[in-house]
Amino acid sequence: MEFSQQIAQYIITGLTIGAIYAIVAMGFNIIHNATGIVNFAQCEFISLGGMFMYSLAVLFKVNLIIAFFISMAGVALIGALIEMGPIRHARSKEIIILIFLTIGLSEILRGTAQVVWGTDNVGVPAFSGETPIHLPGGAAIVPQHIWIFAITVMVMLMLRYFFKKTLMGKAMRATAVNRRAAALAGISVNRMVLFSFAFSGALGAVAGMIIAPISSTSYDTGIMLGLKGFAAAILGGYGNFAGAILGGIILGLLESLGAGLISSQYKDAIAFFVLLLVLFLKPRGIMGYGESERV
Amino acid sequence: MLVIDGISAYYGGVRALDKISLVQEEGEILALIGGNGAGKTTLLNLISGIVKPTHGTIMFKGEDIVSFSPEKIVELGIIQVPEGRHLFGPLTVQENLEIGAYRRRRRQNKKKISDDFEHILQLFPVLGKRLKQRAETLSGGEQQMLAIGRGLMGRPLLLLLDEPSLGLAPLVMQEIISIIGRLRQEGTTILLVEQNARAALKIADRGYVLEAGKMRLQGSATDLLENVELKKAYLGNRS
Ligand SMILES: Nc1ncnc2c1ncn2[C@@H]1O[C@H](COP(=O)(O)OP(=O)(O)O)[C@@H](O)[C@H]1O
Ligand SMILES: [Mg+2]
């Protein structure tokens, strides 16, 4: 392969993985804006999305599209249950304690997933075949990459519409900015927090499902993807939605180009090194923090 | 309409209000006066359900609302414009107003809400020019107008105004006061908290004076304006 072709290939891979990071980062941001916490159970939402998809599509031979939506709804429900149970009823409302609580919940979910599915890596069929499409420059792209881009763009547009155009979305943003004022406007803060967990569950599941056909999936695939998504969120500016997209894409590209041009051994190190460098120069991330200014 | 009976409230062991009682009729403007730390904001937050009392009842239209959540109380039509405005700063002026109408999302049609929106822009023309701007970019006076406008978008049956003139230039304050007068003509029931006692009593029907968590005085606005004690403490010497 020619060098330029190789670069093109790395960029395609980088954008694909970056899109996944962006979706995961969005999940982190939504819960952060609603509650101020970092929800580490986000990692498990990713794994569960992949494993639900595997169970339905491969084990039970459910139609892929139906399996996709059932898995999404299932993980959203798990997100909602986490909020309605342990998070809402935690005796302490301290942010740091709630964050630890999410780490504990994350362990419980992963443990349960391990019991249910074992530790094997399993495959999920690609959404529409595996025949690569050859691009003019000489690089090739498999259909699943296109699915990942298309679904990511759709998810971002839907989120944008929801938060900018619907009253419920505006109410969620208002709650993120000022809980007391939101309550005084008649908004149920509890319900907004519940929605944020359900949304993040759905987003995590989508990320886990669309990547599964490319990289296979297991009970703990979400850990690394989740941490990278978290890094992407910080890189872009924690809580900032445009930042999540930018952070995800930058991280994905760096990783892929770094792995291809330098060494795949260092791909994670390169990504995290750049993250540290950016934070050193711009402590609030590339785009700055999001709208939330907790009162 | 509103009957508060023997209400007490504490902040972690420290008493903020001591057996307060207050009655407000429909269509009435009440002025609640008192110095800094007297407990005025606490009383409004008790009515809004943000602070919970240790004793006493708060009846609204014959129903005890003490155990209700803040959003349920807003559902009933009791709307507070909080001290210090508490706008949704990064959201636009228009979004702030839309969220003010949140409690009406199920019951009333869009037409009525957009009529009220237009009406509020008539009351506060300056907001009309700033609809797409982030609320935090407005001046202090404009922010206060937006806070009141957001409250009005909820179509309050009872409007709780907490120090609307705080930190405003005298001219802007006059404007806010005159708007409160207009709301009164439209029949809105208003509980007005003010440190600026004179301005508040001039537009109110009756007044209550709170001091260190206790109700000191009450009476018609005209009587209170003439009250010697009150003159010394809150009204200054000018009469
Ligand atoms: N959140 C709070 N925590 C503890 N003490 C408070 C709190 N809010 C008010 N207080 C105290 O309660 C008293 C009444 O305060 P407040 O109702 O804000 O008075 P006002 O509105 O008349 O200035 C003051 O002594 C104040 O320090
Ligand atoms: Mg006050």
PDB file of N, CA and C in Angstrom, chain A residues 112-163:
ATOM      1  N   THR A 112     -21.951  -9.480  37.422  1.00  0.00           N
ATOM      2  CA  THR A 112     -23.155 -10.176  36.980  1.00  0.00           C
ATOM      3  C   THR A 112     -23.023 -10.583  35.520  1.00  0.00           C
ATOM      4  N   ALA A 113     -22.498  -9.675  34.709  1.00  0.00           N
ATOM      5  CA  ALA A 113     -22.335  -9.965  33.282  1.00  0.00           C
ATOM      6  C   ALA A 113     -21.394 -11.159  33.095  1.00  0.00           C
ATOM      7  N   GLN A 114     -20.371 -11.233  33.918  1.00  0.00           N
ATOM      8  CA  GLN A 114     -19.408 -12.328  33.806  1.00  0.00           C
ATOM      9  C   GLN A 114     -20.083 -13.660  34.122  1.00  0.00           C
ATOM     10  N   VAL A 115     -20.946 -13.652  35.160  1.00  0.00           N
ATOM     11  CA  VAL A 115     -21.670 -14.869  35.519  1.00  0.00           C
ATOM     12  C   VAL A 115     -22.600 -15.288  34.382  1.00  0.00           C
ATOM     13  N   VAL A 116     -23.272 -14.319  33.792  1.00  0.00           N
ATOM     14  CA  VAL A 116     -24.256 -14.628  32.748  1.00  0.00           C
ATOM     15  C   VAL A 116     -23.583 -15.085  31.458  1.00  0.00           C
ATOM     16  N   TRP A 117     -22.566 -14.351  31.009  1.00  0.00           N
ATOM     17  CA  TRP A 117     -22.016 -14.610  29.673  1.00  0.00           C
ATOM     18  C   TRP A 117     -20.624 -15.244  29.673  1.00  0.00           C
ATOM     19  N   GLY A 118     -20.019 -15.382  30.834  1.00  0.00           N
ATOM     20  CA  GLY A 118     -18.655 -15.885  30.847  1.00  0.00           C
ATOM     21  C   GLY A 118     -17.668 -14.823  30.386  1.00  0.00           C
ATOM     22  N   THR A 119     -16.417 -15.254  30.146  1.00  0.00           N
ATOM     23  CA  THR A 119     -15.383 -14.269  29.851  1.00  0.00           C
ATOM     24  C   THR A 119     -14.945 -14.287  28.385  1.00  0.00           C
ATOM     25  N   ASP A 120     -15.606 -15.113  27.572  1.00  0.00           N
ATOM     26  CA  ASP A 120     -15.176 -15.220  26.175  1.00  0.00           C
ATOM     27  C   ASP A 120     -15.493 -13.961  25.374  1.00  0.00           C
ATOM     28  N   ASN A 121     -14.618 -13.717  24.392  1.00  0.00           N
ATOM     29  CA  ASN A 121     -14.921 -12.704  23.395  1.00  0.00           C
ATOM     30  C   ASN A 121     -15.880 -13.309  22.382  1.00  0.00           C
ATOM     31  N   VAL A 122     -16.959 -12.625  22.085  1.00  0.00           N
ATOM     32  CA  VAL A 122     -17.909 -13.162  21.110  1.00  0.00           C
ATOM     33  C   VAL A 122     -18.111 -12.162  19.983  1.00  0.00           C
ATOM     34  N   GLY A 123     -18.537 -12.681  18.842  1.00  0.00           N
ATOM     35  CA  GLY A 123     -18.744 -11.813  17.684  1.00  0.00           C
ATOM     36  C   GLY A 123     -20.218 -11.477  17.502  1.00  0.00           C
ATOM     37  N   VAL A 124     -20.450 -10.332  16.899  1.00  0.00           N
ATOM     38  CA  VAL A 124     -21.810  -9.931  16.535  1.00  0.00           C
ATOM     39  C   VAL A 124     -21.773  -9.673  15.040  1.00  0.00           C
ATOM     40  N   PRO A 125     -22.777 -10.150  14.290  1.00  0.00           N
ATOM     41  CA  PRO A 125     -22.721  -9.935  12.829  1.00  0.00           C
ATOM     42  C   PRO A 125     -22.745  -8.448  12.475  1.00  0.00           C
ATOM     43  N   ALA A 126     -22.018  -8.102  11.396  1.00  0.00           N
ATOM     44  CA  ALA A 126     -22.054  -6.724  10.911  1.00  0.00           C
ATOM     45  C   ALA A 126     -23.462  -6.417  10.433  1.00  0.00           C
ATOM     46  N   PHE A 127     -23.840  -5.149  10.496  1.00  0.00           N
ATOM     47  CA  PHE A 127     -25.229  -4.788  10.201  1.00  0.00           C
ATOM     48  C   PHE A 127     -25.598  -5.057   8.747  1.00  0.00           C
ATOM     49  N   SER A 128     -24.641  -4.942   7.843  1.00  0.00           N
ATOM     50  CA  SER A 128     -24.963  -5.214   6.443  1.00  0.00           C
ATOM     51  C   SER A 128     -23.751  -5.749   5.702  1.00  0.00           C
ATOM     52  N   GLY A 129     -23.312  -6.922   6.109  1.00  0.00           N
ATOM     53  CA  GLY A 129     -22.237  -7.592   5.384  1.00  0.00           C
ATOM     54  C   GLY A 129     -20.862  -7.028   5.660  1.00  0.00           C
ATOM     55  N   GLU A 130     -19.845  -7.704   5.088  1.00  0.00           N
ATOM     56  CA  GLU A 130     -18.477  -7.355   5.400  1.00  0.00           C
ATOM     57  C   GLU A 130     -17.677  -6.996   4.162  1.00  0.00           C
ATOM     58  N   THR A 131     -18.307  -6.968   3.004  1.00  0.00           N
ATOM     59  CA  THR A 131     -17.565  -6.684   1.779  1.00  0.00           C
ATOM     60  C   THR A 131     -17.050  -5.250   1.798  1.00  0.00           C
ATOM     61  N   PRO A 132     -15.733  -5.064   1.741  1.00  0.00           N
ATOM     62  CA  PRO A 132     -15.200  -3.698   1.812  1.00  0.00           C
ATOM     63  C   PRO A 132     -15.577  -2.894   0.570  1.00  0.00           C
ATOM     64  N   ILE A 133     -15.760  -1.630   0.783  1.00  0.00           N
ATOM     65  CA  ILE A 133     -16.026  -0.730  -0.327  1.00  0.00           C
ATOM     66  C   ILE A 133     -14.728   0.010  -0.613  1.00  0.00           C
ATOM     67  N   HIS A 134     -14.280   0.007  -1.883  1.00  0.00           N
ATOM     68  CA  HIS A 134     -13.012   0.660  -2.190  1.00  0.00           C
ATOM     69  C   HIS A 134     -13.240   2.122  -2.542  1.00  0.00           C
ATOM     70  N   LEU A 135     -12.519   2.956  -1.846  1.00  0.00           N
ATOM     71  CA  LEU A 135     -12.664   4.395  -2.066  1.00  0.00           C
ATOM     72  C   LEU A 135     -11.724   4.830  -3.185  1.00  0.00           C
ATOM     73  N   PRO A 136     -12.009   5.965  -3.839  1.00  0.00           N
ATOM     74  CA  PRO A 136     -11.191   6.452  -4.956  1.00  0.00           C
ATOM     75  C   PRO A 136      -9.694   6.485  -4.635  1.00  0.00           C
ATOM     76  N   GLY A 137      -9.313   6.949  -3.451  1.00  0.00           N
ATOM     77  CA  GLY A 137      -7.894   7.088  -3.136  1.00  0.00           C
ATOM     78  C   GLY A 137      -7.169   5.757  -3.008  1.00  0.00           C
ATOM     79  N   GLY A 138      -7.906   4.661  -2.925  1.00  0.00           N
ATOM     80  CA  GLY A 138      -7.274   3.361  -2.763  1.00  0.00           C
ATOM     81  C   GLY A 138      -7.547   2.744  -1.420  1.00  0.00           C
ATOM     82  N   ALA A 139      -8.002   3.555  -0.457  1.00  0.00           N
ATOM     83  CA  ALA A 139      -8.331   3.014   0.859  1.00  0.00           C
ATOM     84  C   ALA A 139      -9.649   2.257   0.770  1.00  0.00           C
ATOM     85  N   ALA A 140      -9.875   1.381   1.740  1.00  0.00           N
ATOM     86  CA  ALA A 140     -11.114   0.605   1.752  1.00  0.00           C
ATOM     87  C   ALA A 140     -11.866   0.856   3.046  1.00  0.00           C
ATOM     88  N   ILE A 141     -13.173   0.716   2.951  1.00  0.00           N
ATOM     89  CA  ILE A 141     -13.983   0.947   4.137  1.00  0.00           C
ATOM     90  C   ILE A 141     -15.017  -0.174   4.207  1.00  0.00           C
ATOM     91  N   VAL A 142     -15.157  -0.783   5.378  1.00  0.00           N
ATOM     92  CA  VAL A 142     -16.174  -1.836   5.491  1.00  0.00           C
ATOM     93  C   VAL A 142     -17.509  -1.174   5.837  1.00  0.00           C
ATOM     94  N   PRO A 143     -18.614  -1.818   5.426  1.00  0.00           N
ATOM     95  CA  PRO A 143     -19.929  -1.195   5.646  1.00  0.00           C
ATOM     96  C   PRO A 143     -20.175  -0.823   7.110  1.00  0.00           C
ATOM     97  N   GLN A 144     -19.634  -1.611   8.033  1.00  0.00           N
ATOM     98  CA  GLN A 144     -19.899  -1.301   9.440  1.00  0.00           C
ATOM     99  C   GLN A 144     -19.369   0.093   9.819  1.00  0.00           C
ATOM    100  N   HIS A 145     -18.238   0.505   9.179  1.00  0.00           N
ATOM    101  CA  HIS A 145     -17.728   1.856   9.436  1.00  0.00           C
ATOM    102  C   HIS A 145     -18.767   2.894   9.054  1.00  0.00           C
ATOM    103  N   ILE A 146     -19.418   2.653   7.920  1.00  0.00           N
ATOM    104  CA  ILE A 146     -20.435   3.603   7.470  1.00  0.00           C
ATOM    105  C   ILE A 146     -21.598   3.619   8.448  1.00  0.00           C
ATOM    106  N   TRP A 147     -21.968   2.430   8.920  1.00  0.00           N
ATOM    107  CA  TRP A 147     -23.032   2.359   9.936  1.00  0.00           C
ATOM    108  C   TRP A 147     -22.650   3.165  11.174  1.00  0.00           C
ATOM    109  N   ILE A 148     -21.406   3.008  11.579  1.00  0.00           N
ATOM    110  CA  ILE A 148     -20.978   3.721  12.788  1.00  0.00           C
ATOM    111  C   ILE A 148     -21.079   5.226  12.588  1.00  0.00           C
ATOM    112  N   PHE A 149     -20.585   5.706  11.436  1.00  0.00           N
ATOM    113  CA  PHE A 149     -20.682   7.154  11.184  1.00  0.00           C
ATOM    114  C   PHE A 149     -22.139   7.596  11.145  1.00  0.00           C
ATOM    115  N   ALA A 150     -22.942   6.848  10.386  1.00  0.00           N
ATOM    116  CA  ALA A 150     -24.332   7.267  10.177  1.00  0.00           C
ATOM    117  C   ALA A 150     -25.086   7.284  11.505  1.00  0.00           C
ATOM    118  N   ILE A 151     -24.903   6.233  12.287  1.00  0.00           N
ATOM    119  CA  ILE A 151     -25.635   6.165  13.557  1.00  0.00           C
ATOM    120  C   ILE A 151     -25.136   7.249  14.511  1.00  0.00           C
ATOM    121  N   THR A 152     -23.824   7.481  14.513  1.00  0.00           N
ATOM    122  CA  THR A 152     -23.304   8.533  15.389  1.00  0.00           C
ATOM    123  C   THR A 152     -23.878   9.898  15.004  1.00  0.00           C
ATOM    124  N   VAL A 153     -23.862  10.179  13.705  1.00  0.00           N
ATOM    125  CA  VAL A 153     -24.399  11.481  13.269  1.00  0.00           C
ATOM    126  C   VAL A 153     -25.872  11.588  13.651  1.00  0.00           C
ATOM    127  N   MET A 154     -26.611  10.511  13.461  1.00  0.00           N
ATOM    128  CA  MET A 154     -28.037  10.525  13.785  1.00  0.00           C
ATOM    129  C   MET A 154     -28.243  10.754  15.284  1.00  0.00           C
ATOM    130  N   VAL A 155     -27.465  10.044  16.083  1.00  0.00           N
ATOM    131  CA  VAL A 155     -27.593  10.196  17.541  1.00  0.00           C
ATOM    132  C   VAL A 155     -27.312  11.641  17.943  1.00  0.00           C
ATOM    133  N   MET A 156     -26.257  12.224  17.352  1.00  0.00           N
ATOM    134  CA  MET A 156     -25.895  13.600  17.705  1.00  0.00           C
ATOM    135  C   MET A 156     -27.002  14.570  17.293  1.00  0.00           C
ATOM    136  N   LEU A 157     -27.559  14.349  16.110  1.00  0.00           N
ATOM    137  CA  LEU A 157     -28.630  15.246  15.651  1.00  0.00           C
ATOM    138  C   LEU A 157     -29.866  15.118  16.542  1.00  0.00           C
ATOM    139  N   MET A 158     -30.171  13.889  16.928  1.00  0.00           N
ATOM    140  CA  MET A 158     -31.337  13.687  17.787  1.00  0.00           C
ATOM    141  C   MET A 158     -31.119  14.337  19.152  1.00  0.00           C
ATOM    142  N   LEU A 159     -29.910  14.172  19.689  1.00  0.00           N
ATOM    143  CA  LEU A 159     -29.627  14.799  20.985  1.00  0.00           C
ATOM    144  C   LEU A 159     -29.722  16.308  20.871  1.00  0.00           C
ATOM    145  N   ARG A 160     -29.177  16.836  19.787  1.00  0.00           N
ATOM    146  CA  ARG A 160     -29.215  18.276  19.595  1.00  0.00           C
ATOM    147  C   ARG A 160     -30.657  18.772  19.523  1.00  0.00           C
ATOM    148  N   TYR A 161     -31.460  18.044  18.749  1.00  0.00           N
ATOM    149  CA  TYR A 161     -32.865  18.425  18.633  1.00  0.00           C
ATOM    150  C   TYR A 161     -33.527  18.372  20.009  1.00  0.00           C
ATOM    151  N   PHE A 162     -33.287  17.294  20.708  1.00  0.00           N
ATOM    152  CA  PHE A 162     -33.929  17.140  22.020  1.00  0.00           C
ATOM    153  C   PHE A 162     -33.552  18.286  22.957  1.00  0.00           C
ATOM    154  N   PHE A 163     -32.266  18.582  23.065  1.00  0.00           N
ATOM    155  CA  PHE A 163     -31.839  19.580  24.055  1.00  0.00           C
ATOM    156  C   PHE A 163     -32.113  21.016  23.623  1.00  0.00           C
TER     157      PHE A 163
END
